[in-house]
Short mmCIF file of C-alpha atoms in Angstrom, two decimals:
data_model
loop_
_atom_site.label_atom_id
_atom_site.label_comp_id
_atom_site.label_asym_id
_atom_site.label_seq_id
_atom_site.Cartn_x
_atom_site.Cartn_y
_atom_site.Cartn_z
CA MET A 1105 21.05 5.94 -2.52
CA ASN A 1106 20.14 5.29 -6.10
CA LYS A 1107 23.22 2.69 -6.54
CA LEU A 1108 22.14 0.97 -3.31
CA ILE A 1109 18.90 0.66 -4.55
CA SER A 1110 19.90 -0.72 -7.84
CA LEU A 1111 21.89 -2.93 -6.08
CA GLU A 1112 19.27 -4.40 -3.71
CA VAL A 1113 17.00 -4.94 -7.04
CA LYS A 1114 19.79 -6.75 -8.67
CA ARG A 1115 20.06 -9.09 -5.97
CA ASN A 1116 16.71 -9.49 -5.51
CA ARG A 1117 14.30 -10.56 -8.22
CA LEU A 1118 11.40 -8.58 -8.53
CA ARG A 1119 8.94 -10.61 -11.09
CA PRO A 1120 7.41 -12.42 -8.59
CA TYR A 1121 6.22 -9.03 -7.26
CA TYR A 1122 5.41 -7.61 -10.54
CA ILE A 1123 3.51 -10.55 -11.46
CA ALA A 1124 1.25 -9.45 -8.16
CA VAL A 1125 0.85 -6.01 -9.13
CA LEU A 1126 -0.70 -7.04 -12.62
CA ILE A 1127 -2.93 -9.70 -11.03
CA GLY A 1128 -3.74 -7.20 -8.44
CA GLY A 1129 -4.56 -4.43 -11.07
CA PHE A 1130 -7.10 -6.48 -12.82
CA THR A 1131 -8.75 -7.81 -10.09
CA LEU A 1132 -9.42 -4.45 -8.41
CA LEU A 1133 -10.67 -3.50 -11.82
CA ALA A 1134 -13.34 -5.90 -12.05
CA PHE A 1135 -14.03 -5.03 -8.16
CA HIS A 1136 -14.56 -1.86 -9.12
CA TYR A 1137 -17.08 -2.34 -11.81
CA PHE A 1138 -18.96 -5.03 -9.83
CA MET A 1139 -19.45 -2.35 -7.46
CA ALA A 1140 -20.80 0.17 -9.84
CA ALA A 1141 -23.05 -2.75 -11.31
CA ILE A 1142 -24.74 -3.80 -7.83
CA PRO A 1143 -27.51 -0.93 -8.19
CA LEU A 1144 -28.31 -2.82 -11.46
CA ILE A 1145 -27.77 -6.15 -10.69
CA ASP A 1146 -29.87 -5.93 -7.60
CA PRO A 1147 -31.85 -2.78 -7.54
CA THR A 1148 -33.81 -3.78 -4.44
CA GLU A 1149 -30.34 -3.43 -2.57
CA ALA A 1150 -30.52 -1.44 0.88
CA ASP A 1151 -27.35 0.78 -0.01
CA ILE A 1152 -27.88 1.33 -3.56
CA ALA A 1153 -27.46 5.07 -3.06
CA MET A 1154 -23.79 4.24 -2.04
CA PHE A 1155 -23.32 1.91 -4.72
CA SER A 1156 -24.52 4.84 -7.14
CA SER A 1157 -21.92 7.52 -5.96
CA TYR A 1158 -18.08 7.69 -7.57
CA ASP A 1159 -17.18 9.07 -4.14
CA PHE A 1160 -18.02 5.72 -2.30
CA LEU A 1161 -17.01 3.19 -5.33
CA PHE A 1162 -13.69 5.19 -5.50
CA ASN A 1163 -12.97 5.09 -1.45
CA LEU A 1164 -14.04 1.63 -1.40
CA ASN A 1165 -11.69 0.51 -3.82
CA HIS A 1166 -8.54 2.69 -2.40
CA LEU A 1167 -9.14 0.73 1.01
CA VAL A 1168 -9.36 -2.45 -0.71
CA SER A 1169 -6.36 -1.74 -2.86
CA MET A 1170 -4.14 0.01 0.43
CA ALA A 1171 -4.71 -3.54 2.46
CA ILE A 1172 -3.54 -5.26 -1.01
CA PHE A 1173 -0.34 -3.39 -1.46
CA GLY A 1174 0.30 -2.52 2.11
CA ILE A 1175 0.52 -6.11 2.67
CA LEU A 1176 2.45 -6.94 -0.63
CA GLY A 1177 5.21 -4.32 0.47
CA ALA A 1178 5.54 -6.36 3.73
CA VAL A 1179 5.54 -9.47 1.98
CA MET A 1180 8.88 -7.59 0.08
CA GLY A 1181 9.87 -6.48 3.61
CA THR A 1182 10.70 -10.04 4.42
CA ARG A 1183 12.66 -10.85 2.32
CA PHE A 1184 14.73 -7.60 1.72
CA VAL A 1185 14.90 -6.65 5.43
CA ILE A 1186 14.24 -9.80 7.68
CA GLU A 1187 15.72 -12.31 5.78
CA GLU A 1188 18.65 -10.53 5.31
CA TYR A 1189 19.28 -9.37 8.76
CA SER A 1190 18.84 -13.27 9.97
CA GLY A 1191 21.15 -15.66 10.63
CA ALA A 1192 24.20 -16.28 8.14
CA LYS A 1193 23.12 -13.48 5.69
CA ALA A 1194 23.32 -11.01 7.94
CA ILE A 1195 27.10 -11.40 8.30
CA LEU A 1196 27.00 -11.01 4.42
CA SER A 1197 25.20 -7.70 4.50
CA PHE A 1198 27.51 -6.51 7.41
CA SER A 1199 30.48 -7.82 5.19
CA TYR A 1200 30.10 -4.74 2.69
CA PRO A 1201 31.97 -1.33 3.13
CA ILE A 1202 29.43 0.71 3.45
CA SER A 1203 27.52 2.08 6.33
CA ARG A 1204 24.44 0.05 7.82
CA LYS A 1205 22.05 2.75 8.41
CA LYS A 1206 22.71 3.54 4.54
CA MET A 1207 22.19 0.13 3.57
CA MET A 1208 19.06 -0.58 5.87
CA GLY A 1209 17.85 3.13 4.07
CA ALA A 1210 18.42 1.91 0.88
CA LYS A 1211 15.91 -1.35 1.57
CA LEU A 1212 13.43 0.64 3.59
CA TRP A 1213 13.02 3.20 1.01
CA LEU A 1214 12.91 0.66 -1.97
CA VAL A 1215 9.70 -1.60 0.03
CA PHE A 1216 8.26 1.67 0.92
CA CYS A 1217 8.33 3.38 -2.72
CA TYR A 1218 7.24 -0.06 -4.51
CA PRO A 1219 3.83 -0.83 -2.81
CA VAL A 1220 3.32 3.19 -3.15
CA ALA A 1221 4.31 3.65 -6.92
CA ALA A 1222 2.48 0.40 -7.91
CA MET A 1223 -0.75 1.78 -6.09
CA LEU A 1224 -0.55 4.59 -7.50
CA LEU A 1225 -0.27 3.14 -11.21
CA CYS A 1226 -2.75 0.65 -10.95
CA GLY A 1227 -5.16 3.48 -9.44
CA LEU A 1228 -4.70 5.73 -12.07
CA VAL A 1229 -5.27 3.00 -15.04
CA ILE A 1230 -8.03 1.72 -13.19
CA GLY A 1231 -9.75 5.47 -12.76
CA SER A 1232 -8.90 6.62 -16.32
CA VAL A 1233 -10.58 3.57 -17.91
CA PHE A 1234 -13.84 3.79 -15.30
CA PHE A 1235 -14.24 7.42 -16.19
CA VAL A 1236 -13.63 6.71 -19.96
CA THR A 1237 -16.38 3.88 -19.88
CA GLU A 1238 -18.62 6.21 -17.46
CA SER A 1239 -18.31 9.06 -20.03
CA LEU A 1240 -19.39 6.70 -22.91
CA PHE A 1241 -21.64 4.07 -21.07
CA PRO A 1242 -22.56 5.32 -17.42
CA LEU A 1243 -23.18 2.53 -14.84
CA CYS A 1244 -23.62 5.13 -11.79
CA VAL A 1245 -26.60 8.03 -11.57
CA ASP A 1246 -24.33 10.21 -10.15
CA HIS A 1247 -22.81 13.27 -11.98
CA LEU A 1248 -19.02 13.35 -12.75
CA THR A 1249 -17.48 16.75 -12.24
CA ARG A 1250 -14.14 17.75 -12.12
CA GLU A 1251 -14.24 17.88 -8.22
CA THR A 1252 -15.18 14.01 -8.18
CA ILE A 1253 -12.02 13.34 -10.55
CA GLY A 1254 -9.87 15.69 -8.54
CA TRP A 1255 -10.79 14.03 -5.13
CA ALA A 1256 -10.28 10.56 -7.00
CA PHE A 1257 -6.75 11.16 -7.24
CA LEU A 1258 -6.19 12.88 -4.13
CA SER A 1259 -7.68 9.88 -2.18
CA LEU A 1260 -5.63 7.67 -4.16
CA LEU A 1261 -2.36 9.31 -3.62
CA CYS A 1262 -3.04 9.46 0.35
CA HIS A 1263 -4.28 5.67 0.47
CA SER A 1264 -1.08 4.92 -1.65
CA LEU A 1265 1.37 6.55 1.17
CA LEU A 1266 -1.02 4.91 3.74
CA ALA A 1267 0.03 1.34 2.29
CA GLY A 1268 3.50 2.17 2.15
CA ALA A 1269 3.33 3.31 5.69
CA VAL A 1270 1.43 -0.45 6.30
CA ALA A 1271 4.48 -1.87 4.91
CA LEU A 1272 7.20 -0.03 6.92
CA LEU A 1273 4.98 -0.72 10.17
CA ALA A 1274 4.83 -4.38 9.81
CA ILE A 1275 8.25 -4.42 8.71
CA TRP A 1276 9.44 -2.96 11.97
CA ILE A 1277 7.05 -5.25 14.53
CA GLY A 1278 8.90 -8.32 12.24
CA PHE A 1279 12.31 -6.67 12.57
CA LEU A 1280 11.96 -6.78 16.36
CA LYS A 1281 10.91 -10.52 16.39
CA LYS A 1282 12.96 -11.39 13.43
CA SER A 1283 10.29 -13.45 12.29
CA ILE A 1284 8.09 -13.42 8.72
CA PRO A 1285 5.10 -14.27 10.20
CA VAL A 1286 4.70 -11.81 12.54
CA THR A 1287 5.92 -9.34 9.90
CA ILE A 1288 2.72 -10.69 7.36
CA VAL A 1289 -0.08 -10.87 10.44
CA ALA A 1290 1.06 -7.15 11.51
CA ALA A 1291 0.55 -6.09 7.80
CA VAL A 1292 -3.05 -7.72 7.69
CA ILE A 1293 -4.05 -6.09 11.12
CA THR A 1294 -2.90 -2.75 10.78
CA ALA A 1295 -4.47 -2.79 6.86
CA THR A 1296 -7.48 -4.28 8.81
CA ILE A 1297 -7.74 -1.45 11.46
CA LEU A 1298 -7.04 1.59 8.89
CA CYS A 1299 -9.94 0.02 6.65
CA GLN A 1300 -12.53 -0.35 9.68
CA VAL A 1301 -11.63 3.52 10.82
CA LEU A 1302 -11.76 4.77 7.24
CA SER A 1303 -14.74 3.11 6.25
CA SER A 1304 -16.45 4.38 9.20
CA ALA A 1305 -15.80 7.80 8.20
CA PHE A 1306 -16.70 7.87 4.21
CA SER A 1307 -17.97 11.39 4.56
CA PHE A 1308 -15.74 13.00 6.74
CA ARG A 1309 -12.78 13.41 4.87
CA PRO A 1310 -10.40 14.91 7.24
CA VAL A 1311 -10.20 11.68 8.64
CA LEU A 1312 -8.02 10.44 6.26
CA PHE A 1313 -5.64 13.20 6.13
CA ILE A 1314 -5.59 12.69 10.05
CA LEU A 1315 -4.58 8.96 9.49
CA LEU A 1316 -2.27 10.09 7.02
CA GLY A 1317 -0.12 12.09 9.64
CA VAL A 1318 -0.53 9.74 12.32
CA ALA A 1319 0.92 6.93 10.21
CA ALA A 1320 3.84 9.61 8.81
CA ILE A 1321 4.88 10.52 12.70
CA LEU A 1322 4.52 6.39 13.59
CA THR A 1323 6.49 5.36 10.33
CA MET A 1324 9.75 7.77 10.98
CA VAL A 1325 9.49 6.38 14.83
CA ALA A 1326 9.79 3.07 12.99
CA VAL A 1327 12.42 3.56 10.64
CA ARG A 1328 14.66 5.49 13.52
CA SER A 1329 14.27 2.52 15.73
CA MET A 1330 15.11 -0.10 12.69
CA PHE A 1331 18.15 2.05 11.95
CA TYR A 1332 19.48 2.02 15.90
CA GLN A 1333 18.88 -1.93 15.97
CA VAL A 1334 21.03 -2.44 12.93
CA GLU A 1335 23.47 -0.14 14.28
CA SER A 1336 23.52 -2.17 17.56
CA MET A 1337 23.85 -5.58 16.21
CA GLU A 1338 26.15 -7.56 16.72
CA VAL A 1339 27.54 -10.91 14.39
#
């Protein structure tokens, strides 16, 4: 599997995705500080109490991050999966003396792991920078505790896994239609639905774990479906 993943990385330039992650990371860092500064910018804001809470700030940042990196993963999938199994490229893919299932598995694993790892890395950097500056020049009136830091990390991990799930589910839908636009639209819709559900239950943390479980089941169904499709494809 590792050799197949290395082969995919060599065959496809990842530099555009590295740049996208870098831009996304700086944007999310700026967004995080802007949200934290709202009580200072506009003290009359009706929801000032929410923006003064570390839990709310990190949940909001993780939601936006999940959408960004989930869509990024879907865009990667259009290149690594949708294009590779469409038209003449499908003939080339099937010419390798490697199991179709293993080849597809390597592609899907890469497309899942990249957004998850990228979001984790960006989230850890953003969280570390923010917590350090808060300990020196606090923007929030909320108290910074170990529990707050622990929940921020757990939330980041769960939302990162959801970003990977968004990517795979969108790729599945796009693979059924062999369509790049369908893949991207599916990613946007899936991410939007997840953001709507999670944002309406910020204070009820179990919802995050429930959605993660549902996403895991749907992702397994999607992967098995794509394995079956690629095994039964004729070129």
